[in-house]
PDB file of C-alpha atoms and ligand atoms in Angstrom:
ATOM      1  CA  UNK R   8       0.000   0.000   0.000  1.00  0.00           C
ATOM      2  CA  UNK R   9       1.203   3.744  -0.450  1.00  0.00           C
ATOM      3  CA  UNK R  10      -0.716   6.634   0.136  1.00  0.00           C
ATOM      4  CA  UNK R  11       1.449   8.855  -1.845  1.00  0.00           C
ATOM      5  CA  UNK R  12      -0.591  10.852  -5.127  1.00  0.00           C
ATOM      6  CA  UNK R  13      -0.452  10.372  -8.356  1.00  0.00           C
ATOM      7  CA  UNK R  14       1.166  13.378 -10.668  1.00  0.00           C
ATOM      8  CA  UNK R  15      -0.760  14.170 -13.692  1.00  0.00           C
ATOM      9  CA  UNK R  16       0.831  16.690 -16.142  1.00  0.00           C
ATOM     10  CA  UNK R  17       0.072  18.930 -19.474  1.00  0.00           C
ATOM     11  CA  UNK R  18       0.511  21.986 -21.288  1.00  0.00           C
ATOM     12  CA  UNK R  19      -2.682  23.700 -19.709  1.00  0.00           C
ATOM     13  CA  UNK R  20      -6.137  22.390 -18.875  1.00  0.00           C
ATOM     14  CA  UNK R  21      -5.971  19.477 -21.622  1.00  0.00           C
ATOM     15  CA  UNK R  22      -4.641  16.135 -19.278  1.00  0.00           C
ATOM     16  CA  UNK R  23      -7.520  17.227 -16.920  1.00  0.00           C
ATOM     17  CA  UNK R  24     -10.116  15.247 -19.296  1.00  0.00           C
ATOM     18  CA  UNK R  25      -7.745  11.969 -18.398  1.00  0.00           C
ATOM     19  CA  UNK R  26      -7.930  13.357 -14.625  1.00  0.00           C
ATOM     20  CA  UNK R  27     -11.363  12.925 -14.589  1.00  0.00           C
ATOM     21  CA  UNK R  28     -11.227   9.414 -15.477  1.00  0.00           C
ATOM     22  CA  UNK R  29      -8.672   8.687 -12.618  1.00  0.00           C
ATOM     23  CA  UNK R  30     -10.765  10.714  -9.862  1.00  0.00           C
ATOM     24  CA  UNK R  31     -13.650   8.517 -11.418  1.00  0.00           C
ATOM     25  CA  UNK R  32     -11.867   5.008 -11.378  1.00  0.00           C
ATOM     26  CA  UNK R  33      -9.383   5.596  -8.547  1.00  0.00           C
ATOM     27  CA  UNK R  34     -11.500   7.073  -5.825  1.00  0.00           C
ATOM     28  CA  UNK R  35      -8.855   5.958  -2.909  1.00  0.00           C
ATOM     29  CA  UNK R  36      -5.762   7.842  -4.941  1.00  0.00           C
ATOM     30  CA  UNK R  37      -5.333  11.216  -4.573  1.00  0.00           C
ATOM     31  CA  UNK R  38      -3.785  13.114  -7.320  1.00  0.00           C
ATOM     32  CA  UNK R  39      -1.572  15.986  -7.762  1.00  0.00           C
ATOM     33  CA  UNK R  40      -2.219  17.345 -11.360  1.00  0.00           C
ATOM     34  CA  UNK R  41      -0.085  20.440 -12.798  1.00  0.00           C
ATOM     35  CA  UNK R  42      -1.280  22.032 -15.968  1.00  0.00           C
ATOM     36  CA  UNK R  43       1.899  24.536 -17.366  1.00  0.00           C
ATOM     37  CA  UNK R  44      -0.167  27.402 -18.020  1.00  0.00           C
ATOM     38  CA  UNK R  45       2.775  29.769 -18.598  1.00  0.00           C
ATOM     39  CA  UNK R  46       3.998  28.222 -21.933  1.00  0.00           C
ATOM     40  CA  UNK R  47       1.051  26.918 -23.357  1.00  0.00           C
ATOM     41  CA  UNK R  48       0.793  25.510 -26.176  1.00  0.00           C
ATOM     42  CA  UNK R  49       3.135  22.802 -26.702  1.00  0.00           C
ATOM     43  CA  UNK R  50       1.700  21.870 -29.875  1.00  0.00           C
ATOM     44  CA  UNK R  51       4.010  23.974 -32.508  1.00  0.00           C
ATOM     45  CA  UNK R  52       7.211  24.760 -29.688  1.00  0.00           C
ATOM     46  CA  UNK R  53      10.498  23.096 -31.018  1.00  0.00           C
ATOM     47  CA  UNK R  54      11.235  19.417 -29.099  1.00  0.00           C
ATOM     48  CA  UNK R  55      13.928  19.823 -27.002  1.00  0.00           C
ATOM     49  CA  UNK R  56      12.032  22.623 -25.414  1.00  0.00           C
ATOM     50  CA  UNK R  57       9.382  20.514 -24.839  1.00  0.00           C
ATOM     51  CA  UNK R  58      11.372  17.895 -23.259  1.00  0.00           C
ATOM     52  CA  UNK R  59      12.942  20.573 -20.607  1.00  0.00           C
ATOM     53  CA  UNK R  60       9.447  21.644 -19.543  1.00  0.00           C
ATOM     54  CA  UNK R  61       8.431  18.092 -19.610  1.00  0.00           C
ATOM     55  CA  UNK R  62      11.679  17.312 -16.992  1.00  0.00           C
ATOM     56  CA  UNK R  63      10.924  20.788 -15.350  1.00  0.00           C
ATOM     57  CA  UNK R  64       7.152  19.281 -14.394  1.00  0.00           C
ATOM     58  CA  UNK R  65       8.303  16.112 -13.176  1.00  0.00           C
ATOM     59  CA  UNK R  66      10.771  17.677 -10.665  1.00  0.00           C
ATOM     60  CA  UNK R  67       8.528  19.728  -9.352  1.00  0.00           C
ATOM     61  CA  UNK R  68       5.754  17.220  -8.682  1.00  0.00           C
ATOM     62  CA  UNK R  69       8.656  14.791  -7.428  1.00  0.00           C
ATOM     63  CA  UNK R  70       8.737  17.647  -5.045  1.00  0.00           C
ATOM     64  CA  UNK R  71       5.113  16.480  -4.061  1.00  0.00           C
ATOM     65  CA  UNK R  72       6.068  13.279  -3.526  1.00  0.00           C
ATOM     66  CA  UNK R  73       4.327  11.608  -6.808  1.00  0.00           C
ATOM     67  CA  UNK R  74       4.882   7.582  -6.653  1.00  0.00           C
ATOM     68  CA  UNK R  75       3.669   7.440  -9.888  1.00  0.00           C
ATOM     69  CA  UNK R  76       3.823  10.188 -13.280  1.00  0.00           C
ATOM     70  CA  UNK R  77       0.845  10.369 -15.966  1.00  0.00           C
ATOM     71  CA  UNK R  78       2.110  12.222 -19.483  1.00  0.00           C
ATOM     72  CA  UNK R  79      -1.477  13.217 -19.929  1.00  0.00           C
ATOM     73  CA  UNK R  80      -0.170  15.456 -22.698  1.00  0.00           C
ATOM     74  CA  UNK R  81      -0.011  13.334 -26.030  1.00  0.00           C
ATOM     75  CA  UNK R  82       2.452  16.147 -27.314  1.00  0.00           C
ATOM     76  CA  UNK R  83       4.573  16.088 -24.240  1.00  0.00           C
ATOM     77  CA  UNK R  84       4.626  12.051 -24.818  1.00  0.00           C
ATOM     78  CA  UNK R  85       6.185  12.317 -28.391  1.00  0.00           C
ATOM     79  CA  UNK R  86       8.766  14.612 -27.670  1.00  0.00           C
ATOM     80  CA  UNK R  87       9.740  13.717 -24.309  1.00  0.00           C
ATOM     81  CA  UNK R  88       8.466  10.248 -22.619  1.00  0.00           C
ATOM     82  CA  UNK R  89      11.756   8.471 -23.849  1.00  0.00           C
ATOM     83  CA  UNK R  90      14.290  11.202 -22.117  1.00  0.00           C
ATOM     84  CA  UNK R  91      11.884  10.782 -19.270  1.00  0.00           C
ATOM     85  CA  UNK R  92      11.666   6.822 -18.632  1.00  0.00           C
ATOM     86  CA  UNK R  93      15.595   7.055 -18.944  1.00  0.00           C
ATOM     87  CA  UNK R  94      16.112  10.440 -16.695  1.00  0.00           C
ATOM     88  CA  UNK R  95      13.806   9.495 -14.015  1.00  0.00           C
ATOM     89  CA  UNK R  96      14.220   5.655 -13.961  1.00  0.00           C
ATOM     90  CA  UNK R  97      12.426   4.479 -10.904  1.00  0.00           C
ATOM     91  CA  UNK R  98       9.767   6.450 -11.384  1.00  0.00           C
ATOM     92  CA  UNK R  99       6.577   4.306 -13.550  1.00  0.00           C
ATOM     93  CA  UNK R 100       5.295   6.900 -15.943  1.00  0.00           C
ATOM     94  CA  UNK R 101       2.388   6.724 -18.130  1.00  0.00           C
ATOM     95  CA  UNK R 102       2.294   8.421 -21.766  1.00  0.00           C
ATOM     96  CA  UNK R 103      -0.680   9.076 -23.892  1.00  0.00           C
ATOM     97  CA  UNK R 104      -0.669   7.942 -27.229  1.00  0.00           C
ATOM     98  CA  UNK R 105      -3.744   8.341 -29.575  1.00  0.00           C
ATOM     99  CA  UNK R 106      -6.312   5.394 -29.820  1.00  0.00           C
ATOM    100  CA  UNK R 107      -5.347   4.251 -33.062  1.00  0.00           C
ATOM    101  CA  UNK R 108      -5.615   0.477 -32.495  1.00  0.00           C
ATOM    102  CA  UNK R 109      -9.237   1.172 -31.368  1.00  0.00           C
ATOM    103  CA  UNK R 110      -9.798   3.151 -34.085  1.00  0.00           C
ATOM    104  CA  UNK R 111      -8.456   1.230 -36.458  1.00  0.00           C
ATOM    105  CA  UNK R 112      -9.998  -2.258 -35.456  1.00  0.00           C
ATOM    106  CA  UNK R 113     -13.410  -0.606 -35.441  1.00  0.00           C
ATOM    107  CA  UNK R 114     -13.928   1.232 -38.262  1.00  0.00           C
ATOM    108  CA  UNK R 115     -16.203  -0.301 -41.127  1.00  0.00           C
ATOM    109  CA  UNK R 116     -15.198   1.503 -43.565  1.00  0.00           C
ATOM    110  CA  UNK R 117     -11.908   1.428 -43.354  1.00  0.00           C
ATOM    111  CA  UNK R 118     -11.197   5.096 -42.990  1.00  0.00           C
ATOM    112  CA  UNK R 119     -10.059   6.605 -39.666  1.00  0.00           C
ATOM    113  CA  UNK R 120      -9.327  10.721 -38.671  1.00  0.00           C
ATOM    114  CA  UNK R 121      -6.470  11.266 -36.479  1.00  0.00           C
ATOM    115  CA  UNK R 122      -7.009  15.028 -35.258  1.00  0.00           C
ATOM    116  CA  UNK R 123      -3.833  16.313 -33.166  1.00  0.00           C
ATOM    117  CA  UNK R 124      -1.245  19.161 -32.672  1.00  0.00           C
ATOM    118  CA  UNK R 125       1.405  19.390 -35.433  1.00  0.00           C
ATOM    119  CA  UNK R 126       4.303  17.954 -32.988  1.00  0.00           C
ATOM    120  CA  UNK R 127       2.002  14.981 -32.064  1.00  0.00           C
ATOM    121  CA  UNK R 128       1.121  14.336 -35.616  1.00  0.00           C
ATOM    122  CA  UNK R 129       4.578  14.100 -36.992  1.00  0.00           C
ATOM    123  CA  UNK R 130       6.052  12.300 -34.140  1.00  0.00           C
ATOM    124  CA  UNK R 131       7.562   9.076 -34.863  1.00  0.00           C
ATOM    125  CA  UNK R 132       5.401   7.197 -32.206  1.00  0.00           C
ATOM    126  CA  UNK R 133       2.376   8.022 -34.119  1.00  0.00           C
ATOM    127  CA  UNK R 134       4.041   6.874 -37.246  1.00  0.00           C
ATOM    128  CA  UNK R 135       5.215   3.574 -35.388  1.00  0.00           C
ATOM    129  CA  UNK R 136       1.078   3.488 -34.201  1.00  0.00           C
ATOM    130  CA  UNK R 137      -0.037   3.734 -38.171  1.00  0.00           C
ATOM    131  CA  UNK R 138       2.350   1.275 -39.010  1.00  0.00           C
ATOM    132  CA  UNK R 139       1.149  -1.689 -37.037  1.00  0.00           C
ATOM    133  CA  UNK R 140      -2.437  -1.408 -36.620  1.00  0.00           C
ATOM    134  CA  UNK R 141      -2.984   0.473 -39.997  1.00  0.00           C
ATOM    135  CA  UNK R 142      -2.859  -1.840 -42.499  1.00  0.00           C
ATOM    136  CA  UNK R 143      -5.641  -1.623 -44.969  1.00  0.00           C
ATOM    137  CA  UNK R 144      -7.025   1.415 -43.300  1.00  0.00           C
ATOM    138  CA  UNK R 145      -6.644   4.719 -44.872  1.00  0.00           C
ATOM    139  CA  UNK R 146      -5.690   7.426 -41.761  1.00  0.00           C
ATOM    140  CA  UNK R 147      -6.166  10.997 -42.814  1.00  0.00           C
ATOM    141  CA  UNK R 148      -4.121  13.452 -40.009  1.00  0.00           C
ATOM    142  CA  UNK R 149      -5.339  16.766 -39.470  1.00  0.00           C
ATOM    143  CA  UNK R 150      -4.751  19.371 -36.964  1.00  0.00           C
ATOM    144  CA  UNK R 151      -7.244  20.605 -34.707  1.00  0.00           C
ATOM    145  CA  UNK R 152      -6.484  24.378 -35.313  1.00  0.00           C
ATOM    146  CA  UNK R 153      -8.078  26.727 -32.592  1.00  0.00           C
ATOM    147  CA  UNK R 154      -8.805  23.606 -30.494  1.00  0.00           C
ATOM    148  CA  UNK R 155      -6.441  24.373 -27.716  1.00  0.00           C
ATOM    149  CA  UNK R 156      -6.817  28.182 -27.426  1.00  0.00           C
ATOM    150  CA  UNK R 157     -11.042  27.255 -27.403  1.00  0.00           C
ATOM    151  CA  UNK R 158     -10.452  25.061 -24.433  1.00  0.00           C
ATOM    152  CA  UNK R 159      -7.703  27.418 -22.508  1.00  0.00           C
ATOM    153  CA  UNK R 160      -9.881  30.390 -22.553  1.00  0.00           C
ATOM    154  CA  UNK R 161     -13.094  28.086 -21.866  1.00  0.00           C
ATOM    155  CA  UNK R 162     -14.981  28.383 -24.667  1.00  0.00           C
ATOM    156  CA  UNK R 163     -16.159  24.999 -25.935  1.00  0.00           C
ATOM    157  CA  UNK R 164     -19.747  26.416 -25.946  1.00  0.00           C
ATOM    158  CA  UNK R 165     -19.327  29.410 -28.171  1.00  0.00           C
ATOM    159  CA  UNK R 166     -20.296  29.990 -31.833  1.00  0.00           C
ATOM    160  CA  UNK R 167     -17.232  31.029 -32.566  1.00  0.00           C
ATOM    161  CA  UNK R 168     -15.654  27.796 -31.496  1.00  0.00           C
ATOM    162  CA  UNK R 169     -18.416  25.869 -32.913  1.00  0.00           C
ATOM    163  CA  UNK R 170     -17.138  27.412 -36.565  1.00  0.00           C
ATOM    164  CA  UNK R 171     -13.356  26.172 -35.661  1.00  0.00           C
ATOM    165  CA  UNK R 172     -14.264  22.818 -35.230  1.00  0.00           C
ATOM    166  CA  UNK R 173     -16.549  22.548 -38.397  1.00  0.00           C
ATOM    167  CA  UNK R 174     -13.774  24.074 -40.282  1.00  0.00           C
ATOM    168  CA  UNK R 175     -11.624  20.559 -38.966  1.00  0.00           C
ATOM    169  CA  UNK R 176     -14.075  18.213 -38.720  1.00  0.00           C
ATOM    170  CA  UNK R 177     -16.171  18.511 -41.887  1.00  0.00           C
ATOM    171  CA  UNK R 178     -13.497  18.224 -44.451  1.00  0.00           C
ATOM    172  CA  UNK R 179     -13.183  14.524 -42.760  1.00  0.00           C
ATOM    173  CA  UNK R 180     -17.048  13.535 -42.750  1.00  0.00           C
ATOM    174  CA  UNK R 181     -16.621  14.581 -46.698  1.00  0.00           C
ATOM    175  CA  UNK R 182     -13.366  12.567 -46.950  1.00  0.00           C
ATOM    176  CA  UNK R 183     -16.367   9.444 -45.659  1.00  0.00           C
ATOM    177  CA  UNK R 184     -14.380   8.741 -42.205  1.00  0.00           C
ATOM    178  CA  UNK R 185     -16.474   6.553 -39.580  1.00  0.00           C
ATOM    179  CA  UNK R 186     -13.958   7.080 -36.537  1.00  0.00           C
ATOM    180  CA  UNK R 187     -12.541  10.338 -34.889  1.00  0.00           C
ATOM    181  CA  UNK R 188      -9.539  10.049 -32.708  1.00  0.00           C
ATOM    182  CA  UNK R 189      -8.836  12.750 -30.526  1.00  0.00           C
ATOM    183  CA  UNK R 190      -5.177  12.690 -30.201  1.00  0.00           C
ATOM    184  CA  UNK R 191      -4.441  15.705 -28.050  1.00  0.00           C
ATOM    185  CA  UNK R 192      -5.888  15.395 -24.285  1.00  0.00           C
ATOM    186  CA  UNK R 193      -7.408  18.978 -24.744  1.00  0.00           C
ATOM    187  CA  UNK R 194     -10.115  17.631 -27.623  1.00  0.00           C
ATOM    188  CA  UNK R 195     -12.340  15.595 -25.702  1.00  0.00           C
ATOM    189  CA  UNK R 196     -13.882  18.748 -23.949  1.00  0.00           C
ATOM    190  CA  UNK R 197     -14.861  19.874 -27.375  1.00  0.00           C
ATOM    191  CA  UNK R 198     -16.643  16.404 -27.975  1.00  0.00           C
ATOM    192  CA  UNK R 199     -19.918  18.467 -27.356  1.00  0.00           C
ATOM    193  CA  UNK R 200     -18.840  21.076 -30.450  1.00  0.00           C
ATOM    194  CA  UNK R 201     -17.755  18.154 -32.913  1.00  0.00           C
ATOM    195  CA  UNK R 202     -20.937  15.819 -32.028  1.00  0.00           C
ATOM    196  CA  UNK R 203     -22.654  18.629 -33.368  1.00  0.00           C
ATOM    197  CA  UNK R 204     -21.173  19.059 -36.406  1.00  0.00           C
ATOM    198  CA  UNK R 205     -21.316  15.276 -36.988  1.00  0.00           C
ATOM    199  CA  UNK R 206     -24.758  15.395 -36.932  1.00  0.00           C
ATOM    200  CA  UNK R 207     -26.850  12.111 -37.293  1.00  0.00           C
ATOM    201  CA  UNK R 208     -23.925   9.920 -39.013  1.00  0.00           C
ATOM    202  CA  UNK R 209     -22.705   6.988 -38.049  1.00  0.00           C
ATOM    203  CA  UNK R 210     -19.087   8.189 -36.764  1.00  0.00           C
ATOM    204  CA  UNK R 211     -17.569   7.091 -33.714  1.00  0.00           C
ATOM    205  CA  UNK R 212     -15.046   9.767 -31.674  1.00  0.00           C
ATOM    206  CA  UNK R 213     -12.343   8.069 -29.310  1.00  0.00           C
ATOM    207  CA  UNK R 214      -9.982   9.423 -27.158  1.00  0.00           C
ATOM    208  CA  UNK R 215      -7.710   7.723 -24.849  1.00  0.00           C
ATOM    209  CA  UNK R 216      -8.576   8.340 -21.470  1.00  0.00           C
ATOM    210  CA  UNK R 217     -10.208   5.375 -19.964  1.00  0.00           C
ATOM    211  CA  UNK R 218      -7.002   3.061 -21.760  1.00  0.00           C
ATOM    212  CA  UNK R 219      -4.894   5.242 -19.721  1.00  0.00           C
ATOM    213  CA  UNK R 220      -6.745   5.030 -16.301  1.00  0.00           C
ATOM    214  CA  UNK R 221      -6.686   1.465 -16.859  1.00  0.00           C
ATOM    215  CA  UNK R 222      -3.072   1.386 -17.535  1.00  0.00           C
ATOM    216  CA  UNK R 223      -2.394   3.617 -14.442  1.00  0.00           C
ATOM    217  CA  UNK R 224      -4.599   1.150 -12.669  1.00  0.00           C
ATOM    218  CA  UNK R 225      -2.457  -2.156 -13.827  1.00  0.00           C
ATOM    219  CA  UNK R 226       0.860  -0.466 -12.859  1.00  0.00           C
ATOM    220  CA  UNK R 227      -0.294   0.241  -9.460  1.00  0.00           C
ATOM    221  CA  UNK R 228      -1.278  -3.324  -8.658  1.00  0.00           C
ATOM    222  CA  UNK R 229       1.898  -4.067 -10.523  1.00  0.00           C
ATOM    223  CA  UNK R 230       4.549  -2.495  -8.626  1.00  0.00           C
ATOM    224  CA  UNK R 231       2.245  -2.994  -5.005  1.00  0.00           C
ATOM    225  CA  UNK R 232       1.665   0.677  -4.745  1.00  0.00           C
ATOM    226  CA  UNK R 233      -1.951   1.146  -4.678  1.00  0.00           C
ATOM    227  CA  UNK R 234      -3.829   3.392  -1.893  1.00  0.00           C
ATOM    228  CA  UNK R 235      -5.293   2.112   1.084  1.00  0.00           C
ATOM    229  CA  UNK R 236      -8.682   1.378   0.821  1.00  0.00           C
ATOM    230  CA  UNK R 237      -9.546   4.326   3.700  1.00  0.00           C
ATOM    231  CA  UNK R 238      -7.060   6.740   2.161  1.00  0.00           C
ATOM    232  CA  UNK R 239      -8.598  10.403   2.411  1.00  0.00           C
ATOM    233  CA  UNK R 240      -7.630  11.436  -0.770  1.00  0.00           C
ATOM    234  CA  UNK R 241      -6.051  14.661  -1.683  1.00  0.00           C
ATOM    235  CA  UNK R 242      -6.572  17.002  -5.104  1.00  0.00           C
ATOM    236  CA  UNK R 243      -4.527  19.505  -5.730  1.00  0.00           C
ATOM    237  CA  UNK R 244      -3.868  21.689  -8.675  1.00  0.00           C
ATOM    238  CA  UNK R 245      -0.661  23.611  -9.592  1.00  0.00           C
ATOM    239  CA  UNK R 246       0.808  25.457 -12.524  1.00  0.00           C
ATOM    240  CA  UNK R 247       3.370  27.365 -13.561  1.00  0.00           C
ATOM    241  CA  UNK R 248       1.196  30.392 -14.443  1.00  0.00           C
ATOM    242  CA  UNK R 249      -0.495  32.044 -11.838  1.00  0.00           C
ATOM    243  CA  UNK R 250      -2.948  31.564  -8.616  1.00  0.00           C
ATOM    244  CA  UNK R 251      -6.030  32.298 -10.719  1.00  0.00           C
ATOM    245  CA  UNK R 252      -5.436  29.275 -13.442  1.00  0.00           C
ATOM    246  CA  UNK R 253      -4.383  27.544 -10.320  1.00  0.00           C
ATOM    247  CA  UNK R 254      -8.524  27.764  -9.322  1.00  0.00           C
ATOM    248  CA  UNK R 255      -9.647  27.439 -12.911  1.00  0.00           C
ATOM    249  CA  UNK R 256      -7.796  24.259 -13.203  1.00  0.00           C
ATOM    250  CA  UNK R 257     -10.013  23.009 -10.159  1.00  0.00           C
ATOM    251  CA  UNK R 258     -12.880  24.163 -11.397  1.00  0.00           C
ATOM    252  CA  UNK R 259     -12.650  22.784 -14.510  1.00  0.00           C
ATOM    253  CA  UNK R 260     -12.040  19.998 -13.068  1.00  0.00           C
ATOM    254  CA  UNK R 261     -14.758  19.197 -11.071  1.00  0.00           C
ATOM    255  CA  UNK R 262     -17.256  20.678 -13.800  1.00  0.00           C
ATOM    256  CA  UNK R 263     -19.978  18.421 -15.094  1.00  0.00           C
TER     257      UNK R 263
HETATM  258  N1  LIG C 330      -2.963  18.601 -24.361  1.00  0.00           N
HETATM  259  C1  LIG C 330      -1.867  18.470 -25.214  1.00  0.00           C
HETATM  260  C2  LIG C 330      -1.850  17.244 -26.059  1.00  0.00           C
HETATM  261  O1  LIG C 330      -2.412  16.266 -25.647  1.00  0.00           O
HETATM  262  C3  LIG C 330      -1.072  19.634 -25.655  1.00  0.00           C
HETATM  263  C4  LIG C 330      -1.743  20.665 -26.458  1.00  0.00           C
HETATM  264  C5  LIG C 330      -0.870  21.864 -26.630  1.00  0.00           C
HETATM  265  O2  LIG C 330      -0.378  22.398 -25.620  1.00  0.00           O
HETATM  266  O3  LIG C 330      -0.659  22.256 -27.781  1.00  0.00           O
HETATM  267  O4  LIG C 330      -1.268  17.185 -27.107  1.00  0.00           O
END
């Protein structure tokens, strides 16, 4: 058993869609998560400068104690989970890769969206991803412009959002995909926006959030470290930005 929390990292406010899923299946765990803030977004910054905020975050919620590290940034995973697993080698971390096994198993048709920042799209993982579970399937990549911004300045619901997500997401219901995968932790809290503009067909959007708790949940059992049953847990929220996005993160977090 160990008490100690769970660190969950991004850019911003994104990973927070995969910290809901590990408040909902981990009730006993508490959970440290730290959203960036200040240098958000990752999506078009150079690698290596990714990879030194990505060690940056680590040390600091090593400074909390973490026993255990989600990635829950899929950009921060292709440019930096290697350098991490070698840098901090004790420590189990958890990276987020896009659902394109899922996605790629279940479509009919044969024809599956990958929607993601630039860095993630490009990054060799995904390529790796396309390469075994692709076969046969034709994957069309695009990049979910706006998305991030929309979801940093909370404004899923707003029209002009709405228009930012049609301009993505139609060009892909035209191109006859049946399967969406979000591929950037932020997307899934525009799933309301791009429901809408998918209308009434038959098109199935995935993310990768409940893989990951599960994953997070095998490596605990693993490695002996899960909570005590009548752990109190603990949430906290920090950032490298200030107090305020400090509180919006918890909000936002705990929003229905
Ligand atoms: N939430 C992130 C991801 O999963 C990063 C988005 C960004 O900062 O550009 O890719």
């Amino acid at each position: 058993m160990d008490n100690r929390p769970i660190g969950v990292y991004d850019s911003g406010f994104g990973g927070l869609s995969v910290w809901r899923e590990l408040y909902r299946a981990l009730p006993d765990e508490s959970l440290i998560y730290l959203g960036d803030g200040k240098n958000c977004p990752y999506g078009s910054l150079p690698e290596e400068r990714i990879r030194e905020l990505a060690v940056q975050s680590v040390e600091e919620l090593l400074k909390h104690d973490c026993k255990l590290i989600v990635v829950a940034c899929n950009t921060a995973t292709a440019a930096a989970i290697n350098h991490l697993r070698e840098r901090f080698a004790e420590l189990p971390i958890v990276g987020l890769e896009p659902a394109v096994k899922p996605a790629c198993l279940k479509s009919k048709r044969k024809r599956v969206a990958v929607v993601a920042t630039e860095r993630s799209l490009e990054s060799e993982k995904l390529r790796l991803a396309l390469e075994r579970y692709g076969e046969g399937v034709e994957v069309i990549k695009a990049v979910g412009r706006g998305f991030v911004e929309a979801v940093e300045a909370d404004a899923e619901q707003s029209a002009e959002t709405l228009e930012k997500v049609r301009a993505v997401i139609e060009p892909l219901l035209e191109s006859e995909v049946d399967v969406i995968v979000l591929g950037c932790t932020h997307y899934p809290f525009l799933k309301r926006a791009i429901r809408q503009v998918v209308g009434e067909r038959d098109v199935m959007i995935i993310d990768s959030g409940e893989a990951v708790s599960k994953r997070v949940e095998s490596l605990l059992e693993h490695y002996g470290i899960k909570a005590a049953e009548e752990n109190e847990p603990r949430y906290e929220f920090l950032s490298f930005a200030d107090a305020e996005y400090c509180e919006r993160l918890r909000r936002k977090a705990f929003d229905e």
